[in-house]
Coordinates of C-alpha atoms and ligand atoms in Angstrom, one line a residue:
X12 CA 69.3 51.1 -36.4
X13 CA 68.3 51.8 -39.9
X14 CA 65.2 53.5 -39.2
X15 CA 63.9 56.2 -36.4
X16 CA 61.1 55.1 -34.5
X17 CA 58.3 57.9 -34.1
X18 CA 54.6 58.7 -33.5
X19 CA 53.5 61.1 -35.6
X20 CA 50.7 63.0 -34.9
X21 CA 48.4 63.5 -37.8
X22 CA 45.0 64.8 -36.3
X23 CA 43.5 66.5 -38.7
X24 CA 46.4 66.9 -41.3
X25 CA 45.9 66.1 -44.9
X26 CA 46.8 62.5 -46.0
X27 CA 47.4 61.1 -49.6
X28 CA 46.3 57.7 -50.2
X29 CA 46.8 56.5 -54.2
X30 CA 44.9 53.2 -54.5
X31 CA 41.7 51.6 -53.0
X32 CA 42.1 47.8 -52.2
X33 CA 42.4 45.4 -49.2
X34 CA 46.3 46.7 -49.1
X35 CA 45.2 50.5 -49.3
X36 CA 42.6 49.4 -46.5
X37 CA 44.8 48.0 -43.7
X38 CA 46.4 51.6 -44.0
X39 CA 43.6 53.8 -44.5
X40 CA 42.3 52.0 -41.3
X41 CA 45.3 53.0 -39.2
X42 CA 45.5 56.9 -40.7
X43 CA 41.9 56.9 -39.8
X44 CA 42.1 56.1 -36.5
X45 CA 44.7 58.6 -35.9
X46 CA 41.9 61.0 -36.8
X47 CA 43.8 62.3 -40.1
X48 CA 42.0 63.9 -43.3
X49 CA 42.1 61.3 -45.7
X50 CA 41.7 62.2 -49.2
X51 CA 42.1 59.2 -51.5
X52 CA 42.7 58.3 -55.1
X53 CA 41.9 55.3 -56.8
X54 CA 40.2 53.8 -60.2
X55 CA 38.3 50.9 -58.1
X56 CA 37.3 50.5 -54.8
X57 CA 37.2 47.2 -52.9
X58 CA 34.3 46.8 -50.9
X59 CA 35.5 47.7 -47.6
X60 CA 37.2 51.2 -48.5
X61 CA 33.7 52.1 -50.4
X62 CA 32.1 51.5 -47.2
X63 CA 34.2 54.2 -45.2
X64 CA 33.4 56.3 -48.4
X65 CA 30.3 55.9 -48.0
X66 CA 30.2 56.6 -44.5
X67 CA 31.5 59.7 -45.1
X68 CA 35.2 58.8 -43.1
X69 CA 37.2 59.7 -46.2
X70 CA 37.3 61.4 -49.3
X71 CA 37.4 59.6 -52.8
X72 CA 38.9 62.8 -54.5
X73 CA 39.1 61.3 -58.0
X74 CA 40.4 58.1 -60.2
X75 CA 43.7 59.7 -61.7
X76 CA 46.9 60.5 -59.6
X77 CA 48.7 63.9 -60.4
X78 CA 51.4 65.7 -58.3
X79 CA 49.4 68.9 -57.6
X80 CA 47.7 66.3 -55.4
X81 CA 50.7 66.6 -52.9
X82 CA 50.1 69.8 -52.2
X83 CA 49.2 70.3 -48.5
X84 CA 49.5 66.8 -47.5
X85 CA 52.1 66.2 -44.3
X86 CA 52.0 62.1 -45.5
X87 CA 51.4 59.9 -48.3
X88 CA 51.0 56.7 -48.8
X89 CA 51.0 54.6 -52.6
X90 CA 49.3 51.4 -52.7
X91 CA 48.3 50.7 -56.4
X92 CA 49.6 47.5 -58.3
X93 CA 51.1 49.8 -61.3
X94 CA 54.8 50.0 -59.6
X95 CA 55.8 52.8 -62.4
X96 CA 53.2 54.9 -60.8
X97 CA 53.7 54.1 -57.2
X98 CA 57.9 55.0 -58.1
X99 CA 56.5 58.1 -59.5
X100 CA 54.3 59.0 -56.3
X101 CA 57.4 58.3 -54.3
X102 CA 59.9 60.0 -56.2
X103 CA 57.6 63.2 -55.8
X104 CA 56.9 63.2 -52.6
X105 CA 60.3 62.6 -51.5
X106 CA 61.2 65.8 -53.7
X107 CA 58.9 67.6 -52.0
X108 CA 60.3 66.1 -48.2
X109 CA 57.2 64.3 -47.6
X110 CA 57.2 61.1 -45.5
X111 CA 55.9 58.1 -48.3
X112 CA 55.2 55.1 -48.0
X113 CA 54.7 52.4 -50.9
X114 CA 53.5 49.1 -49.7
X115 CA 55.5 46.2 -50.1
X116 CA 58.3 48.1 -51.2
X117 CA 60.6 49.1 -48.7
X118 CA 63.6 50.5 -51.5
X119 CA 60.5 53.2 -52.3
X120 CA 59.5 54.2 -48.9
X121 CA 60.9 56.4 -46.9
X122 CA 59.0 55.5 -43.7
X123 CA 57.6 52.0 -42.7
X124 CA 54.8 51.5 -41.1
X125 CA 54.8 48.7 -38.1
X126 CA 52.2 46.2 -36.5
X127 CA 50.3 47.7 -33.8
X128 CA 49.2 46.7 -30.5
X129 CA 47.2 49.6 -29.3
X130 CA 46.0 50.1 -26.0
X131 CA 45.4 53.4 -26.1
X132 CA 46.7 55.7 -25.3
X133 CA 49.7 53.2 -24.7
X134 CA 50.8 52.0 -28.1
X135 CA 53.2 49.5 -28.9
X136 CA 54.8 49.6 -32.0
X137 CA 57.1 46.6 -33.6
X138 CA 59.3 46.7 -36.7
X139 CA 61.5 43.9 -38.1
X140 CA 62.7 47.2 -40.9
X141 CA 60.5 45.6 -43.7
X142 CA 62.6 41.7 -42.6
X143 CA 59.6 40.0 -42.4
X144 CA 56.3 41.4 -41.9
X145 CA 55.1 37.7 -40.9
X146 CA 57.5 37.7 -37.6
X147 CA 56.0 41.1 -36.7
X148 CA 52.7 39.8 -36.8
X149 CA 53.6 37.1 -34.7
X150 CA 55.1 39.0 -32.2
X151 CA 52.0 40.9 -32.3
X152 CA 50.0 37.6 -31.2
X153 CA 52.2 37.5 -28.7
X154 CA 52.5 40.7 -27.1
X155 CA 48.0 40.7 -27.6
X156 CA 48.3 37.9 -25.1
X157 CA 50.2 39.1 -22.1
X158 CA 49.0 42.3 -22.7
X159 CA 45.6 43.0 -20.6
X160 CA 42.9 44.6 -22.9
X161 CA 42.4 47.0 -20.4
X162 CA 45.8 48.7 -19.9
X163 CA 45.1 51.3 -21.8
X164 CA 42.2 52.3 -19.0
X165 CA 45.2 51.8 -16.0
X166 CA 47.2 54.2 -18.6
X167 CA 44.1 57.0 -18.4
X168 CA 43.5 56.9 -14.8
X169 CA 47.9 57.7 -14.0
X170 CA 47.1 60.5 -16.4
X171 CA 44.6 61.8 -14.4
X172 CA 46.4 61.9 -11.5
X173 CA 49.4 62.7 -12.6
X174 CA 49.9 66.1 -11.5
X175 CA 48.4 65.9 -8.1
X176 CA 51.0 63.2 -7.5
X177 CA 53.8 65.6 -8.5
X178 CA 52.5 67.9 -5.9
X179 CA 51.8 65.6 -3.1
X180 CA 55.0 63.6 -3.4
X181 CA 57.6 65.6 -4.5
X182 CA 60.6 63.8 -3.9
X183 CA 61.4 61.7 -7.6
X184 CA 62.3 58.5 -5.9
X185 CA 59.3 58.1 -3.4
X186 CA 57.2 59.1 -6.3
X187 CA 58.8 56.3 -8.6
X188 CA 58.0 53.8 -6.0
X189 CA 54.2 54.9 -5.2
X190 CA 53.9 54.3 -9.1
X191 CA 55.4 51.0 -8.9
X192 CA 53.1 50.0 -6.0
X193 CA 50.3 51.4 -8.0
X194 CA 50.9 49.4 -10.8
X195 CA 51.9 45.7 -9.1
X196 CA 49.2 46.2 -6.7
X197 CA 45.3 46.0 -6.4
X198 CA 44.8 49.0 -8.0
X199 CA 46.2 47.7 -11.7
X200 CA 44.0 44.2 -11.1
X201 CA 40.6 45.9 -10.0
X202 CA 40.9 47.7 -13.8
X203 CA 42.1 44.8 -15.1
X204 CA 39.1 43.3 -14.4
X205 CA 36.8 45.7 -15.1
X206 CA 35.8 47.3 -11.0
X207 CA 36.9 50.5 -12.2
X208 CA 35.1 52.2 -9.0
X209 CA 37.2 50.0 -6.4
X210 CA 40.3 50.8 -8.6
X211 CA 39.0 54.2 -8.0
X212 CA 38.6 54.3 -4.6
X213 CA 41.7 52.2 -3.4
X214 CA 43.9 54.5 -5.1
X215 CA 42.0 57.7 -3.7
X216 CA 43.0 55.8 -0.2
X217 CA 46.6 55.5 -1.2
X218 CA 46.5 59.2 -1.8
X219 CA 45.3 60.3 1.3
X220 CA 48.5 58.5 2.8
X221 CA 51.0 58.2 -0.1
X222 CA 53.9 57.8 2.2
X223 CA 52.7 55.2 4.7
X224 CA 54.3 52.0 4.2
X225 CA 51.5 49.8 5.1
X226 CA 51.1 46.3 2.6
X227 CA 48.4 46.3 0.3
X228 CA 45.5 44.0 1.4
X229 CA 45.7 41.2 -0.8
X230 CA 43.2 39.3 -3.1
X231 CA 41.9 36.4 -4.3
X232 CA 42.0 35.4 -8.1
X233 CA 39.1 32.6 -8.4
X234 CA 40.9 31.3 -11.6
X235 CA 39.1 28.1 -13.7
X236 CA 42.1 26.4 -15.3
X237 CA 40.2 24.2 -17.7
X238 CA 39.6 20.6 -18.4
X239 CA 42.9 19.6 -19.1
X240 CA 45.0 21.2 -22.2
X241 CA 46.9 24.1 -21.3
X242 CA 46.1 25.9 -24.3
X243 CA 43.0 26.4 -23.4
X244 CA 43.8 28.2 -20.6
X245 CA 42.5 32.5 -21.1
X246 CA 45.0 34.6 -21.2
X247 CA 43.7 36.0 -18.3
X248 CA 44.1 33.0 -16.3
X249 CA 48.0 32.7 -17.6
X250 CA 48.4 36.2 -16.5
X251 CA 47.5 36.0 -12.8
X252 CA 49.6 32.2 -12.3
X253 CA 52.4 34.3 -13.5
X254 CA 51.8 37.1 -11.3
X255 CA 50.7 35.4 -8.1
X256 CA 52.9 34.9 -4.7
X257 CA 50.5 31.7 -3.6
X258 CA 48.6 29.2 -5.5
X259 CA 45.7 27.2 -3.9
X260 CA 44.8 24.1 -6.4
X261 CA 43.3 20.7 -6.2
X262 CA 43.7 17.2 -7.9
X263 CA 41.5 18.2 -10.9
X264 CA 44.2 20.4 -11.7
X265 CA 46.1 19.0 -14.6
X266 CA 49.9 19.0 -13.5
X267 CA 50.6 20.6 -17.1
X268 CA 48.8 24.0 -15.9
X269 CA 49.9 24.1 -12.6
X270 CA 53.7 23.7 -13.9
X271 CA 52.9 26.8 -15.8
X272 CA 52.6 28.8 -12.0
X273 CA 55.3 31.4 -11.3
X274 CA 57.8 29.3 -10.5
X275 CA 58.9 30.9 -6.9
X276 CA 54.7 31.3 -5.8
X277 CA 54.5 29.0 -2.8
X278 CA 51.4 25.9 -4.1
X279 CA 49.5 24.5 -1.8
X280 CA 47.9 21.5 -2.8
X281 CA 43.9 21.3 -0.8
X282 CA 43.2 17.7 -2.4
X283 CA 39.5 16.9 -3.3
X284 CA 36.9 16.3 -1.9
X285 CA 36.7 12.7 -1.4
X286 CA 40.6 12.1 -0.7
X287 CA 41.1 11.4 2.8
X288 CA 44.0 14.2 2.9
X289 CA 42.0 16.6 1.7
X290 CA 41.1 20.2 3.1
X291 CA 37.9 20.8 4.0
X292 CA 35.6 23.1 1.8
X293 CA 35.8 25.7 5.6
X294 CA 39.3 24.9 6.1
X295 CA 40.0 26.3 2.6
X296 CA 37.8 29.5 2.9
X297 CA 39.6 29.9 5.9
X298 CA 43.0 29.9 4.2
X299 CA 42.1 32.4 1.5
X300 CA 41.4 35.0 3.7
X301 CA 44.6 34.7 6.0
X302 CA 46.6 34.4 3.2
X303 CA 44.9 37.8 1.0
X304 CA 44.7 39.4 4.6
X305 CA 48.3 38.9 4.8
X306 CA 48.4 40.7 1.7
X307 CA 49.4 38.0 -0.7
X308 CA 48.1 37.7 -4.2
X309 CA 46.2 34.7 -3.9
X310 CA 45.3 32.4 -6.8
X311 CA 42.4 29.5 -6.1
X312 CA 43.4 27.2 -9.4
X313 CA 40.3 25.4 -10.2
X314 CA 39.8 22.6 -12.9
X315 CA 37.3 23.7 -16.0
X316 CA 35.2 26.2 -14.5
X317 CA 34.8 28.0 -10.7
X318 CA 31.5 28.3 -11.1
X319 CA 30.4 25.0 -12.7
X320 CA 30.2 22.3 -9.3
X321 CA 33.6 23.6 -8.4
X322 CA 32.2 25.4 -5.4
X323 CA 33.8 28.7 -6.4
X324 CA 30.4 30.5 -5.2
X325 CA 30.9 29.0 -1.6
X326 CA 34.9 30.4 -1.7
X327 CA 33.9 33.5 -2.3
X328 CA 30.5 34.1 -0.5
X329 CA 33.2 33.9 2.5
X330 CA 35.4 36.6 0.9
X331 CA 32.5 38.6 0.0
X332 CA 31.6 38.8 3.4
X333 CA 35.0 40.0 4.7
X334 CA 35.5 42.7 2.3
X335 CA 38.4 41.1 0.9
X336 CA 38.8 42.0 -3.0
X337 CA 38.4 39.2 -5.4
X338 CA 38.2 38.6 -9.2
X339 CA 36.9 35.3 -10.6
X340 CA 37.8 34.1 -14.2
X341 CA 36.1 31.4 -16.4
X342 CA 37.5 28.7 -17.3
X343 CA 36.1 26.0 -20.0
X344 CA 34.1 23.6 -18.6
X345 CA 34.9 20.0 -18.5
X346 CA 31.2 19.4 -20.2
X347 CA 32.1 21.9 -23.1
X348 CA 36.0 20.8 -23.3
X349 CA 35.2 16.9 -23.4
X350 CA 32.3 17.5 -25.8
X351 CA 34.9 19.1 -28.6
X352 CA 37.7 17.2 -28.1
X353 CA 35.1 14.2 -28.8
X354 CA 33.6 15.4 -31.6
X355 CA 30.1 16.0 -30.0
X356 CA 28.4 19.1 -30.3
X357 CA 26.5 19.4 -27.3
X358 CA 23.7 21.5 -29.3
X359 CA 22.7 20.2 -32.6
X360 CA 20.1 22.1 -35.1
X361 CA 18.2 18.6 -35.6
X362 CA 19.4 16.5 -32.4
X363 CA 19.3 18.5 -29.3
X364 CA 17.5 21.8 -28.8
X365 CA 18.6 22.5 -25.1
X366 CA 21.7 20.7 -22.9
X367 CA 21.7 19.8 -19.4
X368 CA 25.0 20.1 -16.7
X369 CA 24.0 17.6 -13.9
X370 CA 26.3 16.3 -11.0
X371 CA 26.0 12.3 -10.3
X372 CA 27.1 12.4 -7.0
X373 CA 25.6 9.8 -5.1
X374 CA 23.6 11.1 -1.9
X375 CA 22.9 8.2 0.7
X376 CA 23.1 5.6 -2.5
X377 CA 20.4 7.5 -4.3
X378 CA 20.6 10.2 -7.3
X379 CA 18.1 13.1 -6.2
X380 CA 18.0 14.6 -9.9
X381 CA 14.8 16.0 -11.2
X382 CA 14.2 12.9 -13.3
X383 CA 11.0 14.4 -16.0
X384 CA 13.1 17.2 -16.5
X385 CA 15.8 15.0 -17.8
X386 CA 14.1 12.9 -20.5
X387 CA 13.3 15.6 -22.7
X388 CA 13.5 14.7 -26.2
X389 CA 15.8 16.8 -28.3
X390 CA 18.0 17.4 -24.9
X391 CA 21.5 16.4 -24.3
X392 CA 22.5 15.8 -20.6
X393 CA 26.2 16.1 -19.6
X394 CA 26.9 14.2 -16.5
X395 CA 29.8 15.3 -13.6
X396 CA 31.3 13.3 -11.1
X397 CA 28.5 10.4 -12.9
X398 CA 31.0 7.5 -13.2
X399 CA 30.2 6.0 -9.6
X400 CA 26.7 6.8 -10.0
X401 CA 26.4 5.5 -13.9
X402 CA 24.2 2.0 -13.7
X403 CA 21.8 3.8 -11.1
X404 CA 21.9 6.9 -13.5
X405 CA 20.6 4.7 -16.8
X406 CA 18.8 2.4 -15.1
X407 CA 16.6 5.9 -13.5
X408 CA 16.4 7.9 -16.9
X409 CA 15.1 4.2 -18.8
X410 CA 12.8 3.9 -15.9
X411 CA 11.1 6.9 -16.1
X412 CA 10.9 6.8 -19.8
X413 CA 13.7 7.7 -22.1
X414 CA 14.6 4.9 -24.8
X415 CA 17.3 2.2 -23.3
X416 CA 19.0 3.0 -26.9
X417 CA 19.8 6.3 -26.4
X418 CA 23.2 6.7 -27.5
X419 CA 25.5 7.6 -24.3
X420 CA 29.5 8.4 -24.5
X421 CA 32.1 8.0 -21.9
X422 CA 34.9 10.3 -22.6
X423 CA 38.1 9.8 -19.5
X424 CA 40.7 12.6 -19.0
X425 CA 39.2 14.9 -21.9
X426 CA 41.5 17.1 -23.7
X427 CA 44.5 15.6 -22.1
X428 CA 46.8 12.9 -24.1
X429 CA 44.9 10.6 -22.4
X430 CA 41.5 11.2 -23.3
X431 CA 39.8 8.1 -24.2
X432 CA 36.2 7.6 -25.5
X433 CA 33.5 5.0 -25.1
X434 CA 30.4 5.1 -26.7
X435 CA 27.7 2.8 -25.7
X436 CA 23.6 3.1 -24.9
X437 CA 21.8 4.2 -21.6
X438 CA 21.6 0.4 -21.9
X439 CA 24.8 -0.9 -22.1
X440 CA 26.9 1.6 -20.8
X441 CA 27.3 0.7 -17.0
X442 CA 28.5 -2.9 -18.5
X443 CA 31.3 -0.5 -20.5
X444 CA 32.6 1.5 -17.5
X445 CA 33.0 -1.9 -15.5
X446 CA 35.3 -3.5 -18.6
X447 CA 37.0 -0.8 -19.4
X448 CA 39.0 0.7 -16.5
X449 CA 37.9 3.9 -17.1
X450 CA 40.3 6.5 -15.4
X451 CA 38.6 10.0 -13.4
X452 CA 37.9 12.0 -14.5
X453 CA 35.8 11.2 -17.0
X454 CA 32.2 12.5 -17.3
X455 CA 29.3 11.0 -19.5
X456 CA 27.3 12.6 -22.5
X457 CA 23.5 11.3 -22.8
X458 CA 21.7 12.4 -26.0
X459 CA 21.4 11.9 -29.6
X460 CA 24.1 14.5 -30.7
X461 CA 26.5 11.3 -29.3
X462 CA 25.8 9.8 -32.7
X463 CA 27.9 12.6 -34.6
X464 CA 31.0 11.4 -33.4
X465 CA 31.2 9.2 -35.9
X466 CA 31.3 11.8 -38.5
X467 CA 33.0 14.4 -35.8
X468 CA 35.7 12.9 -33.9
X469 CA 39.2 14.4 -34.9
X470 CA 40.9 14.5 -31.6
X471 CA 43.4 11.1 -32.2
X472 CA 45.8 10.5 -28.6
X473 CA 46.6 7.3 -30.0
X474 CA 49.5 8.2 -31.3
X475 CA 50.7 10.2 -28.7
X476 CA 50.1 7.7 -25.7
Ligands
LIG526 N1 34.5 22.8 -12.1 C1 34.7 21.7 -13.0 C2 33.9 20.5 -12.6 C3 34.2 20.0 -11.2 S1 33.4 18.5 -10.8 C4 34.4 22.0 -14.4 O1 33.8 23.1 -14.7 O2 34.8 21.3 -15.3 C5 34.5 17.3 -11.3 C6 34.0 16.4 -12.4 O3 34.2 17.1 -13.6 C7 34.7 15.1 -12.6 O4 34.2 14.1 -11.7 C8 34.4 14.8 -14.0 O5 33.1 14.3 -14.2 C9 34.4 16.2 -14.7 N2 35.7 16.5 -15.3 C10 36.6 17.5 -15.0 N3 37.6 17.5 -15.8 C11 37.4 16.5 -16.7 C12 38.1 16.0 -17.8 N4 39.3 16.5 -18.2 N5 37.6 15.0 -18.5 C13 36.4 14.4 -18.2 N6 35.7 14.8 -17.1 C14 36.2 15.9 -16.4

């Protein structure tokens, strides 16, 4: 190990900074929030260190360096583009003992400074020893990702309990493991996801009776899993099929997401709605309560979004009504996923003021749909579950007065390597979906804004199929 790892605590100590660009920024950014007195040095300023000048966070003490400067200071840090001078600034500070730092120069420094992930007051702190700053940036992006943005909170609250857990469970080992429950358990997930009072008051429970060995209730995690492409999963949603013992998902699942589950979670497939195999809506609400009251971590995987016809409300009105803790996490819609991946934007500055999410499902043979609502000029109408329903669909909107030529696309399997898209007119679209074997799901898009896929589109599968 070439270089000690430490974290210095500057609050309120003098710092040096000798230069004012977007270098001498990045730095004067992280001394800052470490609440140090910054006094800097530097002939120009770029325009985001004049702002923190301006705002009064640091001190622009003059244009020229000189050594007397050091005086006082506990760290300095050189970021001019004269190397002479920034050798100079090192070779006197490291006279003097002082911790320097020259950037982009690691021969001249005498501490580095490392990429950051804070989550205060945890802090993470990664190195490669001035290898390759690139890498540690992208083991940054990495660590961002599968780190939950509130940890730091989870962090505060141990803190603050800290010492009436030394008292109340004295033996070491006992202790370790009420941490461990702690932290694996409902309490860490109810901060994660921002019910700070319920963390709150399920971990004032477990204090009341740290040593009884009763399980954890369980919860549900109402997770949407997107139209299609895992990478546009949140990193929320990743998080929770990693750290869930049962999964819950249906056919609109793509089989690329639900390969990315824990691999030893137990999946239980529920079907869909119109497979003959399938689970009823009841029979599933029924099942997520068992299994959280079991005290499993229970993940309901649902394609695109929970809340968008996905029947997420009706899931957890029953889990709501039990007392059972849940969490529910967006997902991109199949409307919003399909419309980028096809090169449609849904809203349009001079095409479509306002969009519409409608369902197409068929009731008795008829579409009840609100039908002068829906030919609005200047409104784009994205259709679910509309294949079956398409030729009534046109034929309706054309009836009750929108133009036969309106443009309409057909877009199958969006965001997936199979996505496929038609484009046709209110008119001649049902005469499409017949020809074409369109696969589900697929949904339609009704409105001008279809016209700037021509000029849009980027998404090819063609080569990939
Ligand atoms: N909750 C889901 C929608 C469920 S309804 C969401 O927010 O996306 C199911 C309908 O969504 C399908 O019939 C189809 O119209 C549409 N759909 C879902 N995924 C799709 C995809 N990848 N491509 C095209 N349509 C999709």
């Amino acid at each position: 190990m070439r270089f000690l790892p430490i974290f210095l605590n500057i609050e309120n100590k003098d710092c040096l900074v000798v230069g004012g660009g977007e270098v001498a920024a990045r730095k004067l950014e992280m001394l800052l929030k470490a609440n140090a007195q910054v006094r800097l040095v530097a002939r120009e300023l770029c325009e985001e260190v004049r702002l923190l000048v301006n705002e009064g966070k640091l001190k622009h003490i003059g244009q020229h360096y000189q050594e007397a400067l050091l005086e006082n200071c506990v760290l300095v840090i050189a970021a001019t583009d004269n190397e002479q001078l920034n050798r100079e600034i090192s070779e006197q500070a490291q006279l003097r003992q002082l911790p320097v730092n020259v950037v982009d120069n690691p021969a001249l420094c005498s501490f580095i400074m490392p990429s950051v992930i804070d989550r205060y007051p945890v802090q993470i702190a990664i190195s490669t020893g001035g290898a390759s700053p690139v890498l540690a940036r992208l083991l940054r992006a990495r660590l961002e990702t599968m780190i939950p943005s509130t940890f730091g909170r989870l962090a505060s609250l141990m803190q603050s309990v800290r010492a009436r857990i030394r008292v109340q469970i004295p033996d070491m080992r006992q202790r370790r493991r009420f941490w461990e429950d702690i932290l694996h358990g409902p309490v860490a997930e109810l901060l994660y996801s921002g019910q700070e009072q319920a963390a709150l008051s399920v971990l004032e429970k477990r204090l009341e009776h740290p040593e009884a060995n009763t399980p954890d209730q369980g919860e549900v995690y109402l997770v949407g899993g997107g139209p299609g492409d895992p990478d546009l999963l949140t990193f929320r949603a990743l998080r929770l099929m990693q750290q869930a013992d049962v999964v819950l998902y249906d056919r609109l699942v793509a089989p690329a997401i639900v390969e990315l589950v824990r691999k030893d979670a137990e999946r239980i497939y529920v079907g869909k709605q119109r497979d003959q195999h399938a689970m009823s809506q009841q029979d599933i609400n029924a099942l997520l309560v068992k299994l959280a009251t079991e005290g499993k971590r229970v993940l309901r995987l649902k394609g695109g979004d929970p809340f968008i016809f996905g029947r997420g409300g009706e899931e957890i009105e029953t889990l709501a009504a039990q007392g059972i803790a849940f969490q529910v996490v967006p997902g991109i819609t199949a409307a919003v996923g399909c419309a980028a991946y096809a090169g449609i934007p849904l809203t349009h500055r001079d095409y479509a003021q306002s969009c519409v999410f409608i369902t197409g499902h068929l009731q008795q043979g008829k579409l009840i749909l609100n039908w002068s609502g829906l030919i609005q000029p200047g409104q784009t109408i994205a259709v679910y579950m509309g294949v079956g329903a398409a030729k009534v669909l046109c034929d309706e909107l054309v009836k009750h007065g929108m133009d036969a030529q309106t443009p309409v696309a057909i877009i199958q399997q969006g965001t997936t390597i199979h996505q496929r898209t038609y484009i046709g007119t209110l008119k001649t679209m049902p005469d499409i979906i017949e020809n074409k074997d369109i696969q589900p799901p697929s949904m339609l898009i009704i409105g001008e804004v279809v016209r700037l896929r021509e000029k849009l589109a980027w998404y090819d599968t063609t080569r990939q199929v």
